Every structure is written in C-alpha cells, then in structure tokens.
mmCIF file of C-alpha atoms in Angstrom:
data_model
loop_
_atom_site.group_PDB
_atom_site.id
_atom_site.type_symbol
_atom_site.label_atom_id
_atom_site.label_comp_id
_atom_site.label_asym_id
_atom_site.label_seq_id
_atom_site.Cartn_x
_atom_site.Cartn_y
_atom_site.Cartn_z
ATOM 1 C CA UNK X 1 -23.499 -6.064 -15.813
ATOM 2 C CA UNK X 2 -25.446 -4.917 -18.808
ATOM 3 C CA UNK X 3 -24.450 -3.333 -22.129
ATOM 4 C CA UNK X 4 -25.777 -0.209 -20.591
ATOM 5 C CA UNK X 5 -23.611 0.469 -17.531
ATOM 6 C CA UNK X 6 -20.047 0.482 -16.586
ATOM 7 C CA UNK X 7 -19.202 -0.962 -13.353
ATOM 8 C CA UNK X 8 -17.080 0.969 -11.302
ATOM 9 C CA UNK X 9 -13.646 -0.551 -10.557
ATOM 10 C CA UNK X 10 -10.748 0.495 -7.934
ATOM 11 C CA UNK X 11 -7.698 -1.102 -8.941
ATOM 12 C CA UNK X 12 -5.096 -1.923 -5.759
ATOM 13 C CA UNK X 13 -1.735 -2.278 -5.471
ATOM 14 C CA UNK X 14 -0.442 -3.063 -2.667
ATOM 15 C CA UNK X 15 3.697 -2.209 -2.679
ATOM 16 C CA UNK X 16 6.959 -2.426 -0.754
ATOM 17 C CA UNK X 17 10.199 -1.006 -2.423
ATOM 18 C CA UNK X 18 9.100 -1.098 -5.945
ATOM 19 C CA UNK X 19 10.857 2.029 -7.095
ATOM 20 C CA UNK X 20 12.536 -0.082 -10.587
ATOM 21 C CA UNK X 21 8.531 -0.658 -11.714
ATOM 22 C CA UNK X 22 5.656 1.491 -10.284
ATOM 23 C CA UNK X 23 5.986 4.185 -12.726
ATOM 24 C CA UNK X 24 5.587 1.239 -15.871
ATOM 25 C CA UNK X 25 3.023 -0.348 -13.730
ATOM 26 C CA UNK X 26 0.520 2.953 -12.993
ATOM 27 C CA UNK X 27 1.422 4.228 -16.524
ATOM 28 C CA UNK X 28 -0.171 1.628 -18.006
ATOM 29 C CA UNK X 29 -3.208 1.972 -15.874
ATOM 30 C CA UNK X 30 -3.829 5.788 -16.553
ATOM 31 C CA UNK X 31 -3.142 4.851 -20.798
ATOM 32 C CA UNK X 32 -6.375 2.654 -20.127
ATOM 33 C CA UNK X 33 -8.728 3.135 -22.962
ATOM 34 C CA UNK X 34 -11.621 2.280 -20.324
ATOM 35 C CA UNK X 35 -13.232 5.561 -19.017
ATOM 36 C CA UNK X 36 -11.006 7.468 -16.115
ATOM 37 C CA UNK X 37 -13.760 8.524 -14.614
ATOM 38 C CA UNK X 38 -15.186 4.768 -13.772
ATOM 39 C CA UNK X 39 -11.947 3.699 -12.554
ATOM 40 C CA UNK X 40 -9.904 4.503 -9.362
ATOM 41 C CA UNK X 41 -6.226 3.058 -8.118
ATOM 42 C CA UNK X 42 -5.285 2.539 -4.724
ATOM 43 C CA UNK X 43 -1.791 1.946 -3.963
ATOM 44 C CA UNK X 44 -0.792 0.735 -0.175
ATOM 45 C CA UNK X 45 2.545 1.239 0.576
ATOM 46 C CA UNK X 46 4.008 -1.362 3.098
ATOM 47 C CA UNK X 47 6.814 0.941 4.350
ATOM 48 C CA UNK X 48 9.067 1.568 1.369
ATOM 49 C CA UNK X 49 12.673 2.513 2.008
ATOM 50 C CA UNK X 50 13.471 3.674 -1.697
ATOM 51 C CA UNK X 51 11.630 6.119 -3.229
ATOM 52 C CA UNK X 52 8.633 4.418 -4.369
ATOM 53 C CA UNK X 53 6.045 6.638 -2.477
ATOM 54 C CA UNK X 54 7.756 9.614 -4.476
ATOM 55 C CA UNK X 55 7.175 8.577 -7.745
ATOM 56 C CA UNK X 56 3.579 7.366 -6.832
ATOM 57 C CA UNK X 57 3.073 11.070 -6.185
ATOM 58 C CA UNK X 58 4.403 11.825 -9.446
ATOM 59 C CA UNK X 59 2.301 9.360 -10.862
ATOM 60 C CA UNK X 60 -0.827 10.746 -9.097
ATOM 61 C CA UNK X 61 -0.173 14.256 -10.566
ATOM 62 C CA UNK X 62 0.712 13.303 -14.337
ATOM 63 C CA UNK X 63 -3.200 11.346 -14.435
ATOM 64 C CA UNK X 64 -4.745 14.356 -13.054
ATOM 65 C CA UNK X 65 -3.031 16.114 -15.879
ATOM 66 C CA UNK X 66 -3.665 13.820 -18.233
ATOM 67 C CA UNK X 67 -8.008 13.664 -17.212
ATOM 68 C CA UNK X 68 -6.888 10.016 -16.040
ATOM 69 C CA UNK X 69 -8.239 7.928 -13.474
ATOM 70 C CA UNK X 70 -7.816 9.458 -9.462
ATOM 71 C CA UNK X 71 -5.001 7.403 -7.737
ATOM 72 C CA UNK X 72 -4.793 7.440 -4.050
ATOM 73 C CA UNK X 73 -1.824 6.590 -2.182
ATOM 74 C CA UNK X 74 -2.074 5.283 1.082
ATOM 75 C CA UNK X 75 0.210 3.563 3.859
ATOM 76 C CA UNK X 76 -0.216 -0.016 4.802
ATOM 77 C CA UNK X 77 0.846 -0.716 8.411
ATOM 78 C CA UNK X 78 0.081 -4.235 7.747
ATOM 79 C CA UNK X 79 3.139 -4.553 5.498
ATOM 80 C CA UNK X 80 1.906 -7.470 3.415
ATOM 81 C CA UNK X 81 -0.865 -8.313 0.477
ATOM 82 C CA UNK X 82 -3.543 -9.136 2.377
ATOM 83 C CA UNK X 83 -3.748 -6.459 5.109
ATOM 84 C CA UNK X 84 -3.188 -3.692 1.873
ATOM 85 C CA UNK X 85 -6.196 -5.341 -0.252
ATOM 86 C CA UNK X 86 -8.449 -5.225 3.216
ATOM 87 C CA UNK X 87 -7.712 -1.858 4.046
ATOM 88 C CA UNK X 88 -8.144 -0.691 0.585
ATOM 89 C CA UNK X 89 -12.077 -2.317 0.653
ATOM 90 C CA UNK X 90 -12.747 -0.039 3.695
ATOM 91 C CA UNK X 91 -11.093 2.835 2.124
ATOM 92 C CA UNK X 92 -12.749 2.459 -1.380
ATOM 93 C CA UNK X 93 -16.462 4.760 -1.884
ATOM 94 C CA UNK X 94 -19.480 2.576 -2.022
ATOM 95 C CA UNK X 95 -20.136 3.145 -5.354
ATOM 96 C CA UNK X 96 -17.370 0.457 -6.510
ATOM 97 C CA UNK X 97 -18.837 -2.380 -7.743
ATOM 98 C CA UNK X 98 -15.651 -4.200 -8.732
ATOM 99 C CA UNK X 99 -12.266 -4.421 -7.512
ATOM 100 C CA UNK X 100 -9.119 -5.506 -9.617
ATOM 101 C CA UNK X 101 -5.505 -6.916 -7.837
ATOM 102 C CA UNK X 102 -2.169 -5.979 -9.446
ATOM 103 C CA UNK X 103 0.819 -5.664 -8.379
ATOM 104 C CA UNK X 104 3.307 -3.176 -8.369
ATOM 105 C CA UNK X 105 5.941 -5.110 -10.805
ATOM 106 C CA UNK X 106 3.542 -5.451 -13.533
ATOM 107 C CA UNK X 107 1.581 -3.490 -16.461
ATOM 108 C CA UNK X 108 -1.016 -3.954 -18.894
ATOM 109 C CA UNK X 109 -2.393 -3.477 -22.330
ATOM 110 C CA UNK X 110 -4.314 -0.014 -23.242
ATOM 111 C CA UNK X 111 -7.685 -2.180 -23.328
ATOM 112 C CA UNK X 112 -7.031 -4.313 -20.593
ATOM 113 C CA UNK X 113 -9.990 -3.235 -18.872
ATOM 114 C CA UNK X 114 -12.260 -2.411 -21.330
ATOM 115 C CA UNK X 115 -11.705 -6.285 -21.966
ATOM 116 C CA UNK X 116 -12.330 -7.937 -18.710
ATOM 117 C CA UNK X 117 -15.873 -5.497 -18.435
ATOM 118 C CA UNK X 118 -16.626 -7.104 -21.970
ATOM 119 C CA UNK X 119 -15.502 -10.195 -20.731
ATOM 120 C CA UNK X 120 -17.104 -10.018 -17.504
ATOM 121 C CA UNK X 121 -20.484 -9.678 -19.254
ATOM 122 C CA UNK X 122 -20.331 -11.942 -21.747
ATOM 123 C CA UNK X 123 -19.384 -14.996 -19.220
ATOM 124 C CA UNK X 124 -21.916 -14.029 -16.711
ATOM 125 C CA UNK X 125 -24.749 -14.447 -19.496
ATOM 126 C CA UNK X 126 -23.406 -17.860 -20.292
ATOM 127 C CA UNK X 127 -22.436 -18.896 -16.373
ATOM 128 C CA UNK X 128 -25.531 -20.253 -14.191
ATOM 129 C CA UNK X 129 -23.665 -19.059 -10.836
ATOM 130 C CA UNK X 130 -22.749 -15.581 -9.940
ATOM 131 C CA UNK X 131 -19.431 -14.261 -11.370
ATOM 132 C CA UNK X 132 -17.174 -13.708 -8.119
ATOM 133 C CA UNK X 133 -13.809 -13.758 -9.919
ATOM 134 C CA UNK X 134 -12.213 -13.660 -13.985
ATOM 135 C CA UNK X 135 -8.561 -13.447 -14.096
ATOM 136 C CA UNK X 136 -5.879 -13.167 -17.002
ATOM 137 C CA UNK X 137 -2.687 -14.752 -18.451
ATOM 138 C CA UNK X 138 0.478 -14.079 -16.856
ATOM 139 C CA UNK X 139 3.111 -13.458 -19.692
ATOM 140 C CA UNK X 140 7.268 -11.817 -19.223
ATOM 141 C CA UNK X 141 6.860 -8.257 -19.111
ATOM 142 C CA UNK X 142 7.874 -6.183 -22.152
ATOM 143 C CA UNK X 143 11.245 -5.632 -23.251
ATOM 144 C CA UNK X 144 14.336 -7.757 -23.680
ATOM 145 C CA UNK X 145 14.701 -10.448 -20.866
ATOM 146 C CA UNK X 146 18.295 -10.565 -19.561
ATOM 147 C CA UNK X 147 19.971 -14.187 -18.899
ATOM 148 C CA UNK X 148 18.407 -15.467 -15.615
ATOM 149 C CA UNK X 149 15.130 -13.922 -16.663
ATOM 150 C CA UNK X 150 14.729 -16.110 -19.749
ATOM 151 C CA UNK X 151 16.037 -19.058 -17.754
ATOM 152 C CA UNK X 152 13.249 -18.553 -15.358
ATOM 153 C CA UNK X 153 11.078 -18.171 -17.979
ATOM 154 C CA UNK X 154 11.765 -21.229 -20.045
ATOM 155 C CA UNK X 155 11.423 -23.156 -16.980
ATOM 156 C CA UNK X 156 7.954 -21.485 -15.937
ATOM 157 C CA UNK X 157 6.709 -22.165 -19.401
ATOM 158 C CA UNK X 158 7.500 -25.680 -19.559
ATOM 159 C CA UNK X 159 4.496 -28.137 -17.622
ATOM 160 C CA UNK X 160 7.341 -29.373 -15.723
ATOM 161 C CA UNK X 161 7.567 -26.110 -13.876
ATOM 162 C CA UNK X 162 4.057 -24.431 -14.332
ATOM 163 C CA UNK X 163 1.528 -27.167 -13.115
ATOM 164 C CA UNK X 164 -1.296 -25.220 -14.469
ATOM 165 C CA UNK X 165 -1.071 -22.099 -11.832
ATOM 166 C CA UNK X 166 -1.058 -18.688 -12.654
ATOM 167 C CA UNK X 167 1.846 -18.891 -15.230
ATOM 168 C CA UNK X 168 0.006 -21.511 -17.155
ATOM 169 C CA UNK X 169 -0.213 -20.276 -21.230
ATOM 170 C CA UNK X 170 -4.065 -21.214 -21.663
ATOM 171 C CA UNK X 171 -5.568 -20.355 -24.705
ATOM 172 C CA UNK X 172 -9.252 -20.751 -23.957
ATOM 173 C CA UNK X 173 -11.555 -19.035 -21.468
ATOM 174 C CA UNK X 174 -12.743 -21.550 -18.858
ATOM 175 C CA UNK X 175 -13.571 -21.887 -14.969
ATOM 176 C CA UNK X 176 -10.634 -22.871 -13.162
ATOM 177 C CA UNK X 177 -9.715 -23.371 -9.703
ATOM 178 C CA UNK X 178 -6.910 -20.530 -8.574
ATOM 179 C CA UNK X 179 -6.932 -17.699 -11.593
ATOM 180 C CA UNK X 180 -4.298 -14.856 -11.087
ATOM 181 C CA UNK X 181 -4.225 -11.193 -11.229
ATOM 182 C CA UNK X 182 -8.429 -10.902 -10.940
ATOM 183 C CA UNK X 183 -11.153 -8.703 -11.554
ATOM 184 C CA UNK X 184 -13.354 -9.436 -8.470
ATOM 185 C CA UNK X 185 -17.105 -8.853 -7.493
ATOM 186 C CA UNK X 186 -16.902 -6.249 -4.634
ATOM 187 C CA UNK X 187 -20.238 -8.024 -3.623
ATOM 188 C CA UNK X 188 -18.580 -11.737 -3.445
ATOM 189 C CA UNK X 189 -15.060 -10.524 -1.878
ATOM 190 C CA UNK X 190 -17.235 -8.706 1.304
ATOM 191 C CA UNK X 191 -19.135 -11.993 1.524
ATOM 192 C CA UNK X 192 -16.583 -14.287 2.080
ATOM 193 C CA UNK X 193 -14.942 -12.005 4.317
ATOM 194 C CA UNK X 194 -12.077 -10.545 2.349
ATOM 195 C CA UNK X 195 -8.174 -12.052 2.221
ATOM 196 C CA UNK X 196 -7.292 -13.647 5.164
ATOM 197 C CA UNK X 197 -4.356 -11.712 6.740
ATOM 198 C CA UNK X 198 -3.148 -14.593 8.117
ATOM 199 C CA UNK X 199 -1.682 -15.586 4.563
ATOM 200 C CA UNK X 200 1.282 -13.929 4.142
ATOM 201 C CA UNK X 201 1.786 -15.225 0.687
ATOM 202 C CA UNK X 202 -1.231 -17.490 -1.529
ATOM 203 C CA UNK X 203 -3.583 -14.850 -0.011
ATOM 204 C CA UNK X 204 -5.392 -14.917 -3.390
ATOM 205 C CA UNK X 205 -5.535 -18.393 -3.639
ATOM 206 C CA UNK X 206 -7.203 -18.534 -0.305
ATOM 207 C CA UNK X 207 -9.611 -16.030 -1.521
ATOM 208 C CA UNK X 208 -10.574 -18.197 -4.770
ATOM 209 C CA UNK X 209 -11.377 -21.087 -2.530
ATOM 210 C CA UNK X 210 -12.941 -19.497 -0.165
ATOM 211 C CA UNK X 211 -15.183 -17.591 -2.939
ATOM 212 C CA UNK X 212 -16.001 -20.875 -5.012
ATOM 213 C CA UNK X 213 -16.927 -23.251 -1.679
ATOM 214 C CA UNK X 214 -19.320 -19.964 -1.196
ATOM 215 C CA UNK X 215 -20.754 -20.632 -4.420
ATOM 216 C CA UNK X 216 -19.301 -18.452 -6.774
ATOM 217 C CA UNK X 217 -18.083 -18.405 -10.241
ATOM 218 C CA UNK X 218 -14.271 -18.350 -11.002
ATOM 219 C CA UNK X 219 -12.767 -17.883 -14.559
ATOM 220 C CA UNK X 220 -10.068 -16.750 -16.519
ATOM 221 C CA UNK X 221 -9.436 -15.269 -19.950
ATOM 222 C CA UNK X 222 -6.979 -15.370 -22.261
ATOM 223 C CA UNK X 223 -7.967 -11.782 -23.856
ATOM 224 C CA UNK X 224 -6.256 -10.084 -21.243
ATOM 225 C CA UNK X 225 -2.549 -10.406 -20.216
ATOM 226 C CA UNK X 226 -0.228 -8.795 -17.393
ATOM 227 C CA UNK X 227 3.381 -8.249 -18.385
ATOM 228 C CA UNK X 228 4.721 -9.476 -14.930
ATOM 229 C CA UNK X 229 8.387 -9.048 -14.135
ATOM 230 C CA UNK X 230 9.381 -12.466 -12.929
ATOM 231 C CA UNK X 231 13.004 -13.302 -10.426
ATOM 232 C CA UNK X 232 16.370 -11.642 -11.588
ATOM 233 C CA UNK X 233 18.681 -13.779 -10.024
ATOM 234 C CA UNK X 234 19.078 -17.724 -9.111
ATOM 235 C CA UNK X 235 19.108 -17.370 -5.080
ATOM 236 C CA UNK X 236 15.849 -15.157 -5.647
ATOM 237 C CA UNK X 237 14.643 -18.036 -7.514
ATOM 238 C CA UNK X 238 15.273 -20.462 -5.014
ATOM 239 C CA UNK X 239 13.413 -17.949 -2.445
ATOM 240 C CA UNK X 240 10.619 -18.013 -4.354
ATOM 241 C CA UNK X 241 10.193 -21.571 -4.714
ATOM 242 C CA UNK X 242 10.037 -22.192 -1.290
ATOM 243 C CA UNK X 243 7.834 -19.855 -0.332
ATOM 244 C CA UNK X 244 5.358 -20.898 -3.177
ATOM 245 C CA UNK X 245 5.847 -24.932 -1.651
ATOM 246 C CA UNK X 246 5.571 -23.442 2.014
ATOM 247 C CA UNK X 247 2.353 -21.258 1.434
ATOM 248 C CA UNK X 248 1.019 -24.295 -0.497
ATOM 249 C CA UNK X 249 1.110 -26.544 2.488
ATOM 250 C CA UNK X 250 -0.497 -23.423 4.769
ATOM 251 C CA UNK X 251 -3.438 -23.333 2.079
ATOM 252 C CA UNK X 252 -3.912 -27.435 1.680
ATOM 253 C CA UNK X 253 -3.873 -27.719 5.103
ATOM 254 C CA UNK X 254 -7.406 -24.900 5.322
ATOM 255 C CA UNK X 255 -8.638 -25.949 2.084
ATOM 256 C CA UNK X 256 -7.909 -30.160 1.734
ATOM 257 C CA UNK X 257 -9.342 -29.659 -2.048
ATOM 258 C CA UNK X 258 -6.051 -27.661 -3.263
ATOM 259 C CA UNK X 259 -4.456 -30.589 -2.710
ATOM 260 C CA UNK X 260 -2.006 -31.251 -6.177
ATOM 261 C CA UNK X 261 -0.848 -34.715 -6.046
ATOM 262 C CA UNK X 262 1.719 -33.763 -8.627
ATOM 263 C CA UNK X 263 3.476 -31.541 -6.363
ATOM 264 C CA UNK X 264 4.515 -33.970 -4.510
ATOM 265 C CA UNK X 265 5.678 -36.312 -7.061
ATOM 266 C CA UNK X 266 9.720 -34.864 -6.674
ATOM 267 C CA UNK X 267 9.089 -36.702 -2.842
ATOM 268 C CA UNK X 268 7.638 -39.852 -4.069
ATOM 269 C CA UNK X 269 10.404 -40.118 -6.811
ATOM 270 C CA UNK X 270 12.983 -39.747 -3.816
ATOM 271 C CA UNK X 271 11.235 -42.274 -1.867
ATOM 272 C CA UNK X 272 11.157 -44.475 -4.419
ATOM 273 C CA UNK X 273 15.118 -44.074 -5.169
ATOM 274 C CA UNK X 274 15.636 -44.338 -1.579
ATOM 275 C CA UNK X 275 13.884 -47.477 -1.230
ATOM 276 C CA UNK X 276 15.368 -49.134 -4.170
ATOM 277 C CA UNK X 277 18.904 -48.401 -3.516
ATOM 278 C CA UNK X 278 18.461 -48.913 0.574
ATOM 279 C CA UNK X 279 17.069 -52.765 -0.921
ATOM 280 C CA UNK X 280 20.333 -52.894 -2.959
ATOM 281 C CA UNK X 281 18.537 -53.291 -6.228
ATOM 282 C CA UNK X 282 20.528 -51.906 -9.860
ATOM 283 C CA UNK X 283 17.007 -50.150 -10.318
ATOM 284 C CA UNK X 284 17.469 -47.326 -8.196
ATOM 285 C CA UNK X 285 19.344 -45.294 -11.123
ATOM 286 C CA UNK X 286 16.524 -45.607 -13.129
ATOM 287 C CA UNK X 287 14.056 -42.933 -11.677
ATOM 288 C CA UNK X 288 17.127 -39.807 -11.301
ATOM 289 C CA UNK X 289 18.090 -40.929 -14.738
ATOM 290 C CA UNK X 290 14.390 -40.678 -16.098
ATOM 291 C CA UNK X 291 14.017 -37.268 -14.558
ATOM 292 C CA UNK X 292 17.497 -36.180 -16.069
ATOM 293 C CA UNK X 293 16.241 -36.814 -19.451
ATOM 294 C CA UNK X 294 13.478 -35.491 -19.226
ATOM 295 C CA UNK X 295 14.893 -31.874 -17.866
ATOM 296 C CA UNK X 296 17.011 -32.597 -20.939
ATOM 297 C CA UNK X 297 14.184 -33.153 -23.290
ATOM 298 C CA UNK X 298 12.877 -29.654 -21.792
ATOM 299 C CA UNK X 299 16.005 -27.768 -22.262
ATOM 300 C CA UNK X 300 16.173 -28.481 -25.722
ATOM 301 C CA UNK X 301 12.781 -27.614 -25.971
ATOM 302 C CA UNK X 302 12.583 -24.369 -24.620
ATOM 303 C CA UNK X 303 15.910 -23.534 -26.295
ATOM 304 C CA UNK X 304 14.705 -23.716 -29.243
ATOM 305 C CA UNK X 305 11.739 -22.371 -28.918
ATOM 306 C CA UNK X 306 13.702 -18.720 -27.049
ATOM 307 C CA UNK X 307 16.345 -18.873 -29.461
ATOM 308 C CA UNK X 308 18.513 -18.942 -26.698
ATOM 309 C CA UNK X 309 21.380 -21.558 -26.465
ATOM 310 C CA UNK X 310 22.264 -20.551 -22.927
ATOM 311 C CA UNK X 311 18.656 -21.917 -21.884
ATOM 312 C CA UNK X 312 20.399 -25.733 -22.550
ATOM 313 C CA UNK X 313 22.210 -24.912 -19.384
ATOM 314 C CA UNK X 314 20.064 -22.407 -17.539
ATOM 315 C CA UNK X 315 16.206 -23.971 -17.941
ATOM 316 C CA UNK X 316 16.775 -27.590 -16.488
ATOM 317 C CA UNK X 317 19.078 -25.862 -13.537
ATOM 318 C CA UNK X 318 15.928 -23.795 -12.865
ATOM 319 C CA UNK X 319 13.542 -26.674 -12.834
ATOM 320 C CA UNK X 320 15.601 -28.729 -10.684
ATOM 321 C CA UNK X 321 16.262 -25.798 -8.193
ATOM 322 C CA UNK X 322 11.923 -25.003 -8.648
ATOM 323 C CA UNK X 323 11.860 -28.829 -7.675
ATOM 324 C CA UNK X 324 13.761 -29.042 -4.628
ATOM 325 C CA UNK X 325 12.980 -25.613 -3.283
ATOM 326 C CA UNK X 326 9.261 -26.048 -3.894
ATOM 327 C CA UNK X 327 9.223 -29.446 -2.475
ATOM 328 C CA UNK X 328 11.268 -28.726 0.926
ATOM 329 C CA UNK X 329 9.051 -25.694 1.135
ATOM 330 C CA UNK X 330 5.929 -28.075 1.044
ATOM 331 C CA UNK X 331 7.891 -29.943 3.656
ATOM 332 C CA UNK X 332 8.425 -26.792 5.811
ATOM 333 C CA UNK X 333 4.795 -25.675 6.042
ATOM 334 C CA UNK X 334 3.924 -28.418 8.504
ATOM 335 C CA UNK X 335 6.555 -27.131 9.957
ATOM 336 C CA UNK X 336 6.881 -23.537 10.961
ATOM 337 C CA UNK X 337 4.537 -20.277 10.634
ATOM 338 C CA UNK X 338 5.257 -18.146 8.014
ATOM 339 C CA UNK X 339 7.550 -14.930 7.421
ATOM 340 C CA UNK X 340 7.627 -12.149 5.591
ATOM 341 C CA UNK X 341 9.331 -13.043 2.189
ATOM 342 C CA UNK X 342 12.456 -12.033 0.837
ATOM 343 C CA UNK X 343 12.129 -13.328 -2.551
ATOM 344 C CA UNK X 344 12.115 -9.309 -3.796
ATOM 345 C CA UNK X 345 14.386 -7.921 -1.562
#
C-alpha cells in the first residue's frame, strides 16, 4: 500500500435487532474523514424483528446526502456473523482491496480509518510477511455507563477478567495472536477460505488462526479504538461468559495452539480444593480464600480507579460470575454443538 494510493475498503456489519445502536454505529462511519468515495458499508441483516432495517434505510439516504460513503443493505439468511461476512465478500465489487469487521453496537473516531490505512502502511514496510490482518483497542462506548455497565467494565479491565483478548488496554503496536475488530487483506481472507460458518461465535478468531498458520501477518494498534457497547444486565453477563468458554473449547479443539492454560486455572483451583478437603487436610481453605482476596484486591482497585464505590460490590461479583460461566462453558464445548446466542436478546 503506497503513499500514493488508497486502498479501497467495504466495511460489514453484519446485524440482528440492533435498533438502540445502528444509527451511532453508521454515523460514525459516514463522519469518516477518510475519502467516501474509497469506502463502502455493507450491512447484513439476520432477520431483525425491530426496526433496525428502517433506520439503516435512513442511514443510507442521510450519506448520500451528505456525499458520504454508499451503504448497502442486504438480508442475511444465514442469521449469524460468519454467513453475513461471507456473503458480503461475494457481494462486494472487485475493486475492494480491503475489508473491515464491525459490528452493529459500536462506533468510531472521525479518523479511524484514515489511521489504520496509515497504519497499515507503515507496519507492512517494517513486517517481513504479508499484512493479512491489524486490529484496534476495544474501549466502553461514549457516554455515561449506567451501574452494571461499569461493573462489567471494571471487571473486563482488570487481567483477572481480560486475559489479553480483545478487551486487553495495550498501549503498543505489536503482532499478536487473536486482534479484534480488523482491517483485513481481501487477498489473505479469500485465501484461507473466508469465516468458517460453522462458528457460530469466535468466527474471527478462527479466521486469525487460520490466516497466521497460512503465513500471514497479524497486528494490532493502539491508534485506533471502537467504542463498543458491552452487557447491560448480570444474566446477559453470565450468557456471555459461557458462550465465550464454549466457543473457546470449539476453536482449541480445530486449532490446539489457542490453547490458554490460564483459562483453565478456575478448574485446577477447584481440583485442587476438592482434593485437599476430600484428603481431610485444614489446607483446603487456603486456595478459595486466596482467590477471595484477590477479587478483593481488584475491587478496590478498579473502584478507585472509576470513581465508583458501587464497583466494591459489583466488579468482584462480575469476575466470579466471568469465572464460573466461562469455565463451565469451556466444559460444555466438549460437550454439545453450538446455538445461536442469546447474550443480546
């Protein structure tokens, strides 16, 4: 990608009942400071029952207005991620040389894209393989976060609840392993076959494995950020968790080298209660009462670092329900084959 040319990018959204956020979401896109006419957005609607699909249209006629970029609605009989992102590649023209994910409950700066181009090209002077992937930090979105939101993002922002996935708060642009919310090569995603519509969740992390065992580049930047709007409410939460644990399993068990041996510590830390208390040894307090203070440790933390007292409560509730629901979900995706979630329902 040289100084001289723009690549051509087609933004997709794939969306299902999104009605409280696609207008924030596409707004964002047609403020982009990168040129409209070098930029198109597909959005594949999964068979919305509110009135998303009505204020897409709206959407669509406010960037023509405004000389923005062209948005294209389109339906998505496949329902989920994976099938919407496919069916978009087939739909996009040939001339797009790159191809960004978002989703529908999240928005961007002015420059985003103007950044990742710059970004794109400086890191693919620098990077001996070809670029196939550069994604962004994840931050809250914009605005004032009501109770369970900051609870969910205190605990999310603490290592004990991250583990270096896409929430992670880097501060330097590096390779890494799984990066969220990417620009993509058009080029690499063809070559590896596109997302596998057999994942109906961790589709993207399939698609970063699959990209760097096929030789390709994967980065992220810190320059760039997506305001993503994160669970609402504590049995969402819990929803979430276990799908994250479940699709983990599904992608371990097709790529072995995803394997986290921290994610399974909650299990080992039961075992090892288990095992001391079944042997009738004083001991077996000590590892729940280790893990208590530490949740405690985080609580104050993130407390204080919020400004929110009601996070001494909320943040180690929402770690130990990430814990549990993350770890039976790991559990579970031996288990069973997966479902459509209801984690935003």
């Amino acid at each position: 990608m040289g100084a001289t040319e723009q690549p051509m990018i087609a933004t997709v959204i794939p969306v299902l009942n999104e009605s409280e956020y696609i207008t924030a979401c596409l707004d964002s896109l047609i403020a982009q400071t990168y040129p409209a006419s070098r930029h198109m957005i597909f959005i594949l609607d999964g068979g919305s029952s509110d009135n998303t699909t009505e204020l897409v249209e709206e959407a669509i006629l406010r960037s023509a207005q405004a000389n923005g970029p062209k948005i294209e609605l389109h339906s998505n009989p496949g329902k989920f991620v994976a099938q919407g992102r496919n069916k978009a590649l087939e739909l996009m023209p040939s001339t797009i040389t790159h191809v960004l994910e978002l989703i529908g409950h999240s928005t961007v700066d002015a420059h985003h894209l103007e950044v990742l181009v710059e970004e794109w090209s400086r890191i693919s002077t620098m990077e001996h393989q070809q670029l196939g992937a550069l994604g962004s930090r994840v931050l809250p979105r914009k605005g004032e976060l009501d109770t369970v939101e900051s609870w969910v993002e205190g605990a999310l922002g603490s290592p004990l609840g991250s583990g270096g996935g896409q929430f992670d708060r880097f501060t330097t642009s590096a390779p890494c392993k799984i990066p969220a919310f990417v620009l993509h090569s058009r080029h690499a995603v063809v070559d590896v076959g596109g997302w596998d519509e057999s994942f109906i969740s961790s589709q993207d992390s399939d698609l970063s494995m699959r990209l760097a065992a096929n030789g390709y580049a994967l980065w992220r930047t810190p320059k760039t950020v997506v305001y993503m709007t994160k669970r609402t409410g504590l049995i969402r939460w819990l929803k979430m968790g276990h799908r994250y644990g479940f699709w983990r399993t599904k992608t371990v068990i097709k790529h072995p080298k995803r394997i986290s041996l921290r994610e399974y510590l909650p299990w080992l830390g039961l075992f090892l209660t288990l095992s001391l208390a079944l042997a009738n040894m004083d001991s077996w307090v000590l590892p729940p009462m280790a893990y208590a203070c530490v949740l405690a440790i985080e609580a104050v933390r993130m407390s204080l670092k919020f400004g929110r007292f009601s996070m001494i409560f909320g943040v180690p509730m929402c770690l130990f329900m990430l814990h549990v629901s993350f770890s039976v979900g790991l559990l579970d995706g031996f288990i069973r084959r997966g479902k459509a979630p209801s984690d935003r329902a």
